[in-house]
GROMACS .gro file of C-alpha atoms in nm:
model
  453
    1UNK     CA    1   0.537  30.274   8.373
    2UNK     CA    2   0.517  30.296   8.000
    3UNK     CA    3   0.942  30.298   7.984
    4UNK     CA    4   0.885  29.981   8.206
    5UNK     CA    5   0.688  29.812   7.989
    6UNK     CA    6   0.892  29.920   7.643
    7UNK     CA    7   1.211  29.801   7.858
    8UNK     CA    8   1.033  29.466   7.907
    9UNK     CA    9   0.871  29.418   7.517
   10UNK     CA   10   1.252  29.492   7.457
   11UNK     CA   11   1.428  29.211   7.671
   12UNK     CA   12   1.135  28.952   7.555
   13UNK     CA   13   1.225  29.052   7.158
   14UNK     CA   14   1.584  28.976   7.215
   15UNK     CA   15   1.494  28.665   7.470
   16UNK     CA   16   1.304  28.549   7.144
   17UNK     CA   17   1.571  28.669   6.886
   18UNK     CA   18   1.797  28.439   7.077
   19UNK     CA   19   1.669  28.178   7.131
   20UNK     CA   20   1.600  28.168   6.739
   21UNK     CA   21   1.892  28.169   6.680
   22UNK     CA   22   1.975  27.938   6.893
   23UNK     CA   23   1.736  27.711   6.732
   24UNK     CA   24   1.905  27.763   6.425
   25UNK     CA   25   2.275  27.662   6.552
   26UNK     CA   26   2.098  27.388   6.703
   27UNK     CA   27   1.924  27.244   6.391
   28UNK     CA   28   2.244  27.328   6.156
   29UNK     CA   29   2.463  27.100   6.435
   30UNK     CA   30   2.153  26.873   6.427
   31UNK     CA   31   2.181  26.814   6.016
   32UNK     CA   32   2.555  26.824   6.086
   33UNK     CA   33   2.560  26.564   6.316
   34UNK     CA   34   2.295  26.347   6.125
   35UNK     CA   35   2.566  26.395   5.792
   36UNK     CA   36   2.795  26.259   6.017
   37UNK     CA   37   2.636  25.899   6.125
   38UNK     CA   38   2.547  25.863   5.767
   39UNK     CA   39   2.909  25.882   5.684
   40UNK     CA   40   2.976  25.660   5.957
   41UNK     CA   41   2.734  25.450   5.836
   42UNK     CA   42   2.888  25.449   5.505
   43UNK     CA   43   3.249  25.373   5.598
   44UNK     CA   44   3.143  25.018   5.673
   45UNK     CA   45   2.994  24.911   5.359
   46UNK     CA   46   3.248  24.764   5.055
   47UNK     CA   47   3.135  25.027   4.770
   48UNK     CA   48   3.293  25.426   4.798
   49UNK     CA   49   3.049  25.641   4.598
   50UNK     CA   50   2.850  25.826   4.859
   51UNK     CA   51   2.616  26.127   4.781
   52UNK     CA   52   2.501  26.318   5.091
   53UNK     CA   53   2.136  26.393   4.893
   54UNK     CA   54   2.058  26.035   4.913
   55UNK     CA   55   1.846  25.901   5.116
   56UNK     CA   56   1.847  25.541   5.044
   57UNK     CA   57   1.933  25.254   5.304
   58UNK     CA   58   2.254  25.207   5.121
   59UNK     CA   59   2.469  25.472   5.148
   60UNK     CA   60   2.822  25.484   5.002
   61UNK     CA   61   3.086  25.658   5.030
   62UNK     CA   62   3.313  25.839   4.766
   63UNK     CA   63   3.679  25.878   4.837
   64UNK     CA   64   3.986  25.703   4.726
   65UNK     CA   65   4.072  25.431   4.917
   66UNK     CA   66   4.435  25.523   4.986
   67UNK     CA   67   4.204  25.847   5.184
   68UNK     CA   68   3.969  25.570   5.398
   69UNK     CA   69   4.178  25.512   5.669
   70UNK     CA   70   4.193  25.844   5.743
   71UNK     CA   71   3.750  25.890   5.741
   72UNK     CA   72   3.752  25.581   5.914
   73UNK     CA   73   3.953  25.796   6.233
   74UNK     CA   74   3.789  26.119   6.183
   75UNK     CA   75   3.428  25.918   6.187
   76UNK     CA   76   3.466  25.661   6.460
   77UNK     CA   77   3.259  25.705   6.774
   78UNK     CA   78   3.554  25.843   7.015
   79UNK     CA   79   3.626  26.130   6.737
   80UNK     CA   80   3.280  26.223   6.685
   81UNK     CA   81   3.265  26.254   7.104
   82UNK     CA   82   3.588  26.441   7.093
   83UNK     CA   83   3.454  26.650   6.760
   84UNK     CA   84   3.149  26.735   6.954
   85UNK     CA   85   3.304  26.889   7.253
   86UNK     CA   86   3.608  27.082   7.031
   87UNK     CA   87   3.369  27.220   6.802
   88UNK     CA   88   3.179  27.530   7.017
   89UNK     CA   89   3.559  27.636   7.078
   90UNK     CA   90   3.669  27.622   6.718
   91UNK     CA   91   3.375  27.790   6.573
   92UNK     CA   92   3.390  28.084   6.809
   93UNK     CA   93   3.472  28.396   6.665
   94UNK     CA   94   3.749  28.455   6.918
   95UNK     CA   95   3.957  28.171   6.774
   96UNK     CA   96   3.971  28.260   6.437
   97UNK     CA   97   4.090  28.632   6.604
   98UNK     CA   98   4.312  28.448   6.764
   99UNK     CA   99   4.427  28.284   6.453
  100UNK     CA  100   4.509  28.584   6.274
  101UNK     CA  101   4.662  28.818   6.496
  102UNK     CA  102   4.894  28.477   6.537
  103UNK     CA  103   4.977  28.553   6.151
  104UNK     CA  104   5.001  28.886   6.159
  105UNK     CA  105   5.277  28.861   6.465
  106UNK     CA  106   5.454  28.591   6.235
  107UNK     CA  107   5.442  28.850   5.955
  108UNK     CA  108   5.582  29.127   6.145
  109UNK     CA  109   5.872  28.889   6.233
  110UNK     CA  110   5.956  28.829   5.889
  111UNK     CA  111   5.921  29.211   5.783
  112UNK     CA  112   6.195  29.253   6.086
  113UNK     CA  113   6.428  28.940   6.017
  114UNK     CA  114   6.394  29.047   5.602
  115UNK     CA  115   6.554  29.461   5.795
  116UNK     CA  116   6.790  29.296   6.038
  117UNK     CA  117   6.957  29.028   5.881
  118UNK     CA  118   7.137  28.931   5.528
  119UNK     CA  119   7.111  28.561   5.471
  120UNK     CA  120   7.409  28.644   5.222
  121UNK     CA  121   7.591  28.765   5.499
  122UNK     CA  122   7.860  28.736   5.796
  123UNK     CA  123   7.626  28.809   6.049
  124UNK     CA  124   7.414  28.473   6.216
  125UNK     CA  125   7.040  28.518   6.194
  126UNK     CA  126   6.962  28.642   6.573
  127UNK     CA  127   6.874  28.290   6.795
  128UNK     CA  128   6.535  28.509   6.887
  129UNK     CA  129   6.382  28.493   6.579
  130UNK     CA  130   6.390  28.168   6.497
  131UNK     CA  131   6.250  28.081   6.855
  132UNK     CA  132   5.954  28.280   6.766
  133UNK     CA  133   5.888  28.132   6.448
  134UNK     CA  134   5.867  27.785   6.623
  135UNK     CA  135   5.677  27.891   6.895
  136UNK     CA  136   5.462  28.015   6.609
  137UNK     CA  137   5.462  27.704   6.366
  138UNK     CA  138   5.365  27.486   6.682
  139UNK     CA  139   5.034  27.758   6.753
  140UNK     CA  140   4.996  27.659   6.367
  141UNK     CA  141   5.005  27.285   6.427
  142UNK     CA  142   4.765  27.362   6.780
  143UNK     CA  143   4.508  27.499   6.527
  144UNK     CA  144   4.495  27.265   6.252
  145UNK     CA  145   4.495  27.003   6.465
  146UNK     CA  146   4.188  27.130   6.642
  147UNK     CA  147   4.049  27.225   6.258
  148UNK     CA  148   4.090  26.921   6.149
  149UNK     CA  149   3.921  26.781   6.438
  150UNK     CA  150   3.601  26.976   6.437
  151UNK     CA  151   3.605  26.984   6.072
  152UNK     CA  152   3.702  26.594   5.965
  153UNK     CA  153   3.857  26.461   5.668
  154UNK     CA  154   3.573  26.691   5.421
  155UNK     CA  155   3.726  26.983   5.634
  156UNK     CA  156   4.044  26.899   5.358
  157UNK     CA  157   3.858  26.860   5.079
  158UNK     CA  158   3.796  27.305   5.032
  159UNK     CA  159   4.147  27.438   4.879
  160UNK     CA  160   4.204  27.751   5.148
  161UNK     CA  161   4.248  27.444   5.388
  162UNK     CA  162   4.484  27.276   5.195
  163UNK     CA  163   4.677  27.533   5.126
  164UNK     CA  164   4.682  27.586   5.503
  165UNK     CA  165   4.777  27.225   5.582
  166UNK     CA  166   5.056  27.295   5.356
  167UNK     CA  167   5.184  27.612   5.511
  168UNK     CA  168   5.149  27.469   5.860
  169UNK     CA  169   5.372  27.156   5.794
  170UNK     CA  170   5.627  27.267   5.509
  171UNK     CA  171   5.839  27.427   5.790
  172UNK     CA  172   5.878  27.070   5.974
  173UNK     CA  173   5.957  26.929   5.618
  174UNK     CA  174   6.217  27.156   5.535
  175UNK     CA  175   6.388  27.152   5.873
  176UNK     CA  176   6.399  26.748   5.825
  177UNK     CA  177   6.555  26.792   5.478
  178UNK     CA  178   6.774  27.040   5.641
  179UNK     CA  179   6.913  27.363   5.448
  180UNK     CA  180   6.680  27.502   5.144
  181UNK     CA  181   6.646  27.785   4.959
  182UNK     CA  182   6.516  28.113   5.157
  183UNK     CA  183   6.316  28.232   4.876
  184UNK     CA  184   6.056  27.862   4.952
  185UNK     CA  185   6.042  27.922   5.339
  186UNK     CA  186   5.894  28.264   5.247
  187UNK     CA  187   5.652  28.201   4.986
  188UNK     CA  188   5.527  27.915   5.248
  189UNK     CA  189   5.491  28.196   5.538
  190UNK     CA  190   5.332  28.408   5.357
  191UNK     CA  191   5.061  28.157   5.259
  192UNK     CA  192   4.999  28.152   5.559
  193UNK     CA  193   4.850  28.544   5.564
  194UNK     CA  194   4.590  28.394   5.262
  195UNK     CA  195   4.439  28.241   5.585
  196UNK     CA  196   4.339  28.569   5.680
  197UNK     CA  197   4.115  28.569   5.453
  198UNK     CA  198   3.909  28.338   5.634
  199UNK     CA  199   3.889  28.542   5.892
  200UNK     CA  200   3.794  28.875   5.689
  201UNK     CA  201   3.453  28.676   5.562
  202UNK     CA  202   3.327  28.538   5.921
  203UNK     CA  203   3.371  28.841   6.130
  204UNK     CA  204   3.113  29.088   6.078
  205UNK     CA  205   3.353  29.402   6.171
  206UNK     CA  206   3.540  29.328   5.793
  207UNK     CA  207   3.250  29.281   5.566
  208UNK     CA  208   3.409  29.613   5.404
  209UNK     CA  209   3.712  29.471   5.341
  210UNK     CA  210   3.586  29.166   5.246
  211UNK     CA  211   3.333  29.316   4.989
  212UNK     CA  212   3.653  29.452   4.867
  213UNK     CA  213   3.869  29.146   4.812
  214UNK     CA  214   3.529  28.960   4.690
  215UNK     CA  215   3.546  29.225   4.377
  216UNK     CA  216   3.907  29.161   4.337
  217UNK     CA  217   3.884  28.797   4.340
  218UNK     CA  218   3.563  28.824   4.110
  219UNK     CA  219   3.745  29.060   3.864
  220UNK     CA  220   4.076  28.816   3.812
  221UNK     CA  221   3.963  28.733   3.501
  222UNK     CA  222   3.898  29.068   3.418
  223UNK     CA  223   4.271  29.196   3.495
  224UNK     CA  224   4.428  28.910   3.310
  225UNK     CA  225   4.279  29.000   2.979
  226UNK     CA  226   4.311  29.351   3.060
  227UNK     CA  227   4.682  29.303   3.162
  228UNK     CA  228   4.685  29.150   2.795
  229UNK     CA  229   4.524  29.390   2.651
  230UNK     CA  230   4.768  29.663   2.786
  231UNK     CA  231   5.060  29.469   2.699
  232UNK     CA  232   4.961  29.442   2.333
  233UNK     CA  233   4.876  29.810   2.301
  234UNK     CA  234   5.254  29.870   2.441
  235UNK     CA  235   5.415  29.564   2.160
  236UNK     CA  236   5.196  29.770   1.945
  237UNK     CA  237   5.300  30.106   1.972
  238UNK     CA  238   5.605  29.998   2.083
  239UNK     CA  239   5.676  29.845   1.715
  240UNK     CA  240   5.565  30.148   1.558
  241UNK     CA  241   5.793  30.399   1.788
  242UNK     CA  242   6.130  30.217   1.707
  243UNK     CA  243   5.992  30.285   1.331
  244UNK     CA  244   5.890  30.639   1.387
  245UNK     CA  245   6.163  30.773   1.663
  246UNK     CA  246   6.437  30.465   1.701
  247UNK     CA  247   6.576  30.485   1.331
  248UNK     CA  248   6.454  30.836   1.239
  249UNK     CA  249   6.706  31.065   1.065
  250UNK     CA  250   6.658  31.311   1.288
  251UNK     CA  251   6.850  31.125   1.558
  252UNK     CA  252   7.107  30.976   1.354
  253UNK     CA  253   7.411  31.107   1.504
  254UNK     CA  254   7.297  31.123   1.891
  255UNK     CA  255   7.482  30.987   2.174
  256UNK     CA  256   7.435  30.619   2.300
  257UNK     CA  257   7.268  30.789   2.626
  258UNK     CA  258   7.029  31.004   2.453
  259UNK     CA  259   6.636  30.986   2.521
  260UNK     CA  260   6.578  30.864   2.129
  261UNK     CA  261   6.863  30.572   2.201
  262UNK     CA  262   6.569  30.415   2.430
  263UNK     CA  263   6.311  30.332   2.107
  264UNK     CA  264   6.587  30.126   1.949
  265UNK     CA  265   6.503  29.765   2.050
  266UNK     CA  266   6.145  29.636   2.107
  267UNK     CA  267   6.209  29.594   2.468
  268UNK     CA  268   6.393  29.902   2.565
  269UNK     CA  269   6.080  30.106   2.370
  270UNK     CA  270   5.817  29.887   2.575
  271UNK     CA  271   5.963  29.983   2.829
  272UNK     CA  272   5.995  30.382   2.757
  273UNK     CA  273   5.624  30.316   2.631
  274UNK     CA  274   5.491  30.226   2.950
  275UNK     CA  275   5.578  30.563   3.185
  276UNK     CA  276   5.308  30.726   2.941
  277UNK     CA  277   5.075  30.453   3.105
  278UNK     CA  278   5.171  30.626   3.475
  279UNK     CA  279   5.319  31.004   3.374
  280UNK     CA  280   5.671  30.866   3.458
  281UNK     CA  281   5.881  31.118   3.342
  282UNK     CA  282   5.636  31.086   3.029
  283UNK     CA  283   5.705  31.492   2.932
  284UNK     CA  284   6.110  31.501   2.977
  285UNK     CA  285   6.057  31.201   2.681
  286UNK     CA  286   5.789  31.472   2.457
  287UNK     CA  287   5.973  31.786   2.528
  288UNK     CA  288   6.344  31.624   2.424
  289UNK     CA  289   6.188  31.413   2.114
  290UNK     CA  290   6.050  31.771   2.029
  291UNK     CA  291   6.344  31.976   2.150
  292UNK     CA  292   6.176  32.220   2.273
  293UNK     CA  293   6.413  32.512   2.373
  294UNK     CA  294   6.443  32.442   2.765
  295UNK     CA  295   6.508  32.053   2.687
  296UNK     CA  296   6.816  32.096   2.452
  297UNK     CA  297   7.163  32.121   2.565
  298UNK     CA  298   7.285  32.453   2.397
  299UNK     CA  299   7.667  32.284   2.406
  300UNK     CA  300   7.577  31.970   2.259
  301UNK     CA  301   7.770  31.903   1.908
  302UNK     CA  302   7.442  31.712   1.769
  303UNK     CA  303   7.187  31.994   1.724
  304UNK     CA  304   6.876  31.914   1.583
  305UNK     CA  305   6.552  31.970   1.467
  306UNK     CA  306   6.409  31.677   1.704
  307UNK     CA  307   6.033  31.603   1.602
  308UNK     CA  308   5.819  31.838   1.624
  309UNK     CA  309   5.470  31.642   1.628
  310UNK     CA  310   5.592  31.323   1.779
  311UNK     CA  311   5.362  31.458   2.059
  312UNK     CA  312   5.022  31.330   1.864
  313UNK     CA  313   5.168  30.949   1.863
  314UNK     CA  314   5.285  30.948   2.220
  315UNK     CA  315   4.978  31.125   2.386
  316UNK     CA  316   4.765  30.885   2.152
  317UNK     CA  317   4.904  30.585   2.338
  318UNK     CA  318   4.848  30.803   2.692
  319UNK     CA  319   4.503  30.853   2.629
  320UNK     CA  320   4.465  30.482   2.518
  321UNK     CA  321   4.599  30.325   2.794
  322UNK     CA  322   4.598  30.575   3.084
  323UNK     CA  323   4.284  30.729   3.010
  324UNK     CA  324   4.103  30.440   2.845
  325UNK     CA  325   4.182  30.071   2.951
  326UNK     CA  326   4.278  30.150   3.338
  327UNK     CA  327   3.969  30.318   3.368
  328UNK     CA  328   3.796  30.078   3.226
  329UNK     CA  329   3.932  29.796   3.430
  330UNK     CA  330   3.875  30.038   3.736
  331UNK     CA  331   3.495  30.054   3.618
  332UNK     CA  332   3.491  29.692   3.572
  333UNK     CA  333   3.615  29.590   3.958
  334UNK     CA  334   3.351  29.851   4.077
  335UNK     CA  335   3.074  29.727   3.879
  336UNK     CA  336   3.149  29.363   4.019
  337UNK     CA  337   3.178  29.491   4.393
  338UNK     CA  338   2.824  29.668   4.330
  339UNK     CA  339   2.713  29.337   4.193
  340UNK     CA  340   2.849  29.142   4.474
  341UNK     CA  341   2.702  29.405   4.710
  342UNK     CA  342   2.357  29.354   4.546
  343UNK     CA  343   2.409  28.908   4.574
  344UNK     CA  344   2.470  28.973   4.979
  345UNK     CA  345   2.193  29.166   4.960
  346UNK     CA  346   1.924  28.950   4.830
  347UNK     CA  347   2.097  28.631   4.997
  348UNK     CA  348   1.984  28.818   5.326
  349UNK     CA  349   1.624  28.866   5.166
  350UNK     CA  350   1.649  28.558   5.089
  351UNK     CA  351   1.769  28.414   5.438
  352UNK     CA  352   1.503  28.686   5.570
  353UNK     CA  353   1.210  28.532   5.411
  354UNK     CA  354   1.266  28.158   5.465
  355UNK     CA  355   1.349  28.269   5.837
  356UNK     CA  356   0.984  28.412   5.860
  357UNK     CA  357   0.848  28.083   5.654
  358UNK     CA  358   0.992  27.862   5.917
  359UNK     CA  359   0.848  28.078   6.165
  360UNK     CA  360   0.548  28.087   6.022
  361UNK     CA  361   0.541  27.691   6.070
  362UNK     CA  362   0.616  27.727   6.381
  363UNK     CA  363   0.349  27.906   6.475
  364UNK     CA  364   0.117  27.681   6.288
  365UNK     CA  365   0.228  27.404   6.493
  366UNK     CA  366   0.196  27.643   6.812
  367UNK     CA  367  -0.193  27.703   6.648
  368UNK     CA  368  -0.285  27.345   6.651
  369UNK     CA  369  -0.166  27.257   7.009
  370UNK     CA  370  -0.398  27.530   7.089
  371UNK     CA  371  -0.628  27.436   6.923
  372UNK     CA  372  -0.751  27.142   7.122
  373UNK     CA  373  -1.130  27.102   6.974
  374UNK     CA  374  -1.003  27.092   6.662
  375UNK     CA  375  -1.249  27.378   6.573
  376UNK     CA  376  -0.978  27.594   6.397
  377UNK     CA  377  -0.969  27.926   6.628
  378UNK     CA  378  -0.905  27.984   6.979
  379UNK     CA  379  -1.099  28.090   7.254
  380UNK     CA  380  -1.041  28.257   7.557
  381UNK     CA  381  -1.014  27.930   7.785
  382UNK     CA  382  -0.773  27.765   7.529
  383UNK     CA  383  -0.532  28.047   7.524
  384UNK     CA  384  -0.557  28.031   7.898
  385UNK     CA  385  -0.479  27.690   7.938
  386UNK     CA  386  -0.155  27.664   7.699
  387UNK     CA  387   0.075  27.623   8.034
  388UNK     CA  388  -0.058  27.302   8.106
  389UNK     CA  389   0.074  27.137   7.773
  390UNK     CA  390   0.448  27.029   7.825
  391UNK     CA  391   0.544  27.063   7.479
  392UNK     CA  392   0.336  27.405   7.455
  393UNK     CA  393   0.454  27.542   7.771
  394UNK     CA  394   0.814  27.518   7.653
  395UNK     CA  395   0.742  27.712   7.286
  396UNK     CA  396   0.558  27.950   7.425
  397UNK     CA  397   0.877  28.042   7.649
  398UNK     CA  398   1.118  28.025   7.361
  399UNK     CA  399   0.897  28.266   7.225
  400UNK     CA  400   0.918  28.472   7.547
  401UNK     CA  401   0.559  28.415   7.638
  402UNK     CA  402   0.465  28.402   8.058
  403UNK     CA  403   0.162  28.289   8.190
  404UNK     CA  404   0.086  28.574   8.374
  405UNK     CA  405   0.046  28.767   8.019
  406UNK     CA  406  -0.138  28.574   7.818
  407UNK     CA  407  -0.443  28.741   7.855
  408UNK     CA  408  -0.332  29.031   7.790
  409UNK     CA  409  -0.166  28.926   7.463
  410UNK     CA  410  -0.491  28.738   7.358
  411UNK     CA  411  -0.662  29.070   7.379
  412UNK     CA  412  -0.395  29.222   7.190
  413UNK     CA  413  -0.425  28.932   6.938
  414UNK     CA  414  -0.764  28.901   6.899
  415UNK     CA  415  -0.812  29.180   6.593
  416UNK     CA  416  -1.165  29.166   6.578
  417UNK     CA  417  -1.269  29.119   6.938
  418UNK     CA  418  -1.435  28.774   6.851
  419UNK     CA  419  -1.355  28.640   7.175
  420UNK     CA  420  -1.206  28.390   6.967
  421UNK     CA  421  -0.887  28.362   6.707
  422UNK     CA  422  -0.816  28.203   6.374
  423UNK     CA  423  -0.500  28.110   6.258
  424UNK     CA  424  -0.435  28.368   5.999
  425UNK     CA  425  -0.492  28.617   6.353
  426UNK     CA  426  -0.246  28.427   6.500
  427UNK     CA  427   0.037  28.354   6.256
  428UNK     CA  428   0.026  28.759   6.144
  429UNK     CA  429  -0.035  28.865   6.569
  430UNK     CA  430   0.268  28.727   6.734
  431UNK     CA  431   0.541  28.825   6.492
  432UNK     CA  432   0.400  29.161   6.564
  433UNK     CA  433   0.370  29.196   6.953
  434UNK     CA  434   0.764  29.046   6.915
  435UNK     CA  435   0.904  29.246   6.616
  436UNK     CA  436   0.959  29.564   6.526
  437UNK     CA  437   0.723  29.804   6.482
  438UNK     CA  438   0.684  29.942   6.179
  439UNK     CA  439   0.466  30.232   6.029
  440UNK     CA  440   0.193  30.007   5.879
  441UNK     CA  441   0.199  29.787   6.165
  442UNK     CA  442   0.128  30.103   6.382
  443UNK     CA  443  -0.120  30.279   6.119
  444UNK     CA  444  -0.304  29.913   6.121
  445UNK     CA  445  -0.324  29.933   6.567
  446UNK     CA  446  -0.440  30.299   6.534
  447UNK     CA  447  -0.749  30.203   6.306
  448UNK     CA  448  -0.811  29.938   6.540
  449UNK     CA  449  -0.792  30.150   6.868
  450UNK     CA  450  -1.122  30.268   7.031
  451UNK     CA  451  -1.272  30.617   6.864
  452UNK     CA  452  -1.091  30.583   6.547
  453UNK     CA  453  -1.268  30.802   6.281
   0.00000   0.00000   0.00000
């Protein structure tokens, strides 16, 4: 009996977790829609500076003209219909799967047409291949057409979309202008993988990888400067090693392939400079500059002396930039993912706590239907009659309430055993009986319980 009763406490909890959240969806496509007739509204007047916040009678609308024919289609009446009955497809989770496993088959094609075929050579690019990719580019034209649909002319206006709109139709442009370089048809595919992206943030199952690329994208700025930063260490000690090793008398009379040949020129030491940055052959470089016994050539006809405690300069720039900077930049991506980590955090607190607010005037509302004397608490025959109120019958299902219980969870609501209910009783009861329980909530029914000492 008692697993009955927990298995039916369980199904009303989730009947009322879903149907607020079905509330929600319903008031977001509510405000949506509501957005939507004011910018209807606002395509017929003469003036184009429109600000969603206003309220006003007049409300204007700001776009360029040369962009008002196309509001005026995405806004009229037979779009909106059309808009209305596209848009539980679009936003379903399934599509935007759908969406990218569609780029990641078009990105396995390319990885196979970039093994298969040379577009320098003989051999025609196989007829398959290019029969996929427009099978492909017309899925791409399927979903921004529906995109575009559900999401109107603003839907253009965020720049992931545009640079979608721009991946989806460069194909069409480039097979009108006929043949163009390779190199632009495959930085156009592969923006097409950045939509991916918008996938990664909705679905819950990537929020790792998203936190991820959130840190990445927050720390851009970071790797720039630390790119520069890296780069002037090199020019530095770069400049300094074509002083110190390039023109050195030690190595006056080596060959033109020798290791002390490569700190001649500015570039050809940058380059030499940055293996110490990765341990790239970084000790066949120390061990020759120092000619150490098991890096000389005993037959070679330029013996000598080599430099002995060139090792302090070049582990000097290892331990600046390998040891030093990278980590630091590595420190600096973590510290932003821990910071984004901590912003998703509270934005959930915060989405948390104006959920309960709302609920809370909801149940205030729920009080004062119940509250039919106007006395402010409830008695027994009050509660009792809440099923004969239309508009009270139908919360008190949402919130998974039948008549045949509602004695039962008066009694349970009813702290003090008044007989009778305030709305403070009320407000704190029923998220209670319907959420989880929690040790104070349980410590708080114990004290309450018969022959508590």
């Amino acid at each position: 009996m008692d697993s009955e009763k927990a298995q039916r406490i369980t199904m009303l909890a989730e009947k009322q977790r879903k149907s607020l959240a079905i509330g929600r969806q319903d008031e977001a496509d509510a405000r949506e829609e509501a957005k939507e007739e004011a910018l209807a509204q606002a395509l017929t007047t003469e003036s184009i500076s429109y600000d969603f916040k206003d309220t006003s009678t007049r409300r204007e609308l700001s776009v360029p003209r040369w962009l008002r024919p196309c509001y005026n289609t995405c806004y009229n009446k037979t779009f909106r219909r059309l808009r209305k009955q596209l848009k539980p497809l679009v936003r379903h989770m399934y599509f935007d799967i759908a969406s990218t496993l569609t780029i990641l088959i078009s990105a396995i094609i390319m990885g196979v047409e970039a093994e298969i075929w040379d577009p320098n050579g003989s051999v025609p690019k196989p007829v398959w291949i290019d029969l996929c990719m427009w099978v492909i580019n017309v899925s791409f034209v399927v979903e921004w057409t529906l995109r575009f649909i559900v999401g109107g002319a603003l839907w253009l206006k965020e720049t992931l979309n545009i640079l979608f709109t721009v991946a989806v139709w460069a194909p069409f442009f480039f097979a009108a202008l006929g043949d163009t370089v390779e190199i632009v048809r495959i930085v156009v595919r592969m923006l097409r993988i950045g939509k991916v992206i918008h996938t990664i943030k909705n679905v819950k199952g990537f929020k790792v990888i998203w936190l991820l690329l959130s840190g990445l994208f927050a720390s851009a700025g970071t790797l720039f400067w630390s790119c520069l930063l890296l780069a002037t260490s090199v020019l530095f000690f770069s400049i300094i090693a074509v002083d110190l090793i390039g023109y050195a008398e030690a190595w006056t009379y080596q060959p033109e392939d020798a290791v002390p040949r490569w700190f001649v020129s500015i570039r050809s030491a940058m380059f030499t400079m940055s293996r110490f940055m990765s341990s790239d052959g970084a000790m066949d470089v120390v061990e020759y500059l120092m000619q150490v016994p098991w890096a000389v050539d005993p037959s070679s006809p330029y013996p000598t002396e080599g430099q002995p405690y060139i090792w302090i300069f070049l582990f000097a720039f290892q331990a600046l930039s390998q040891y030093v900077i990278l980590n630091l930049v590595t420190a600096v991506i973590c510290d932003n993912s821990m910071k984004i980590v901590s912003e998703d955090e509270a934005n959930k607190a915060a989405e948390a706590e104006e959920e309960k607010r709302k609920q809370i005037e909801e149940l205030r509302e729920l009080f004062k239907l119940l509250d039919s004397d106007g006395s402010g608490e409830v008695d027994t025959a009050e509660f009792d009659g809440a099923f004969e109120i239309p508009a009270l019958k139908n919360k008190l299902l949402l919130l998974g309430l039948e008549e045949t219980e509602l004695k039962r969870f008066f009694r349970a609501l009813d702290s003090d055993g008044s007989g009778s209910m305030g709305i403070d009783e009320f407000c704190e009861g029923i998220p209670e009986l319907f959420g989880q329980a929690t040790a104070y909530s349980m410590l708080k029914a114990k004290k309450k319980a018969p022959g508590w000492y």
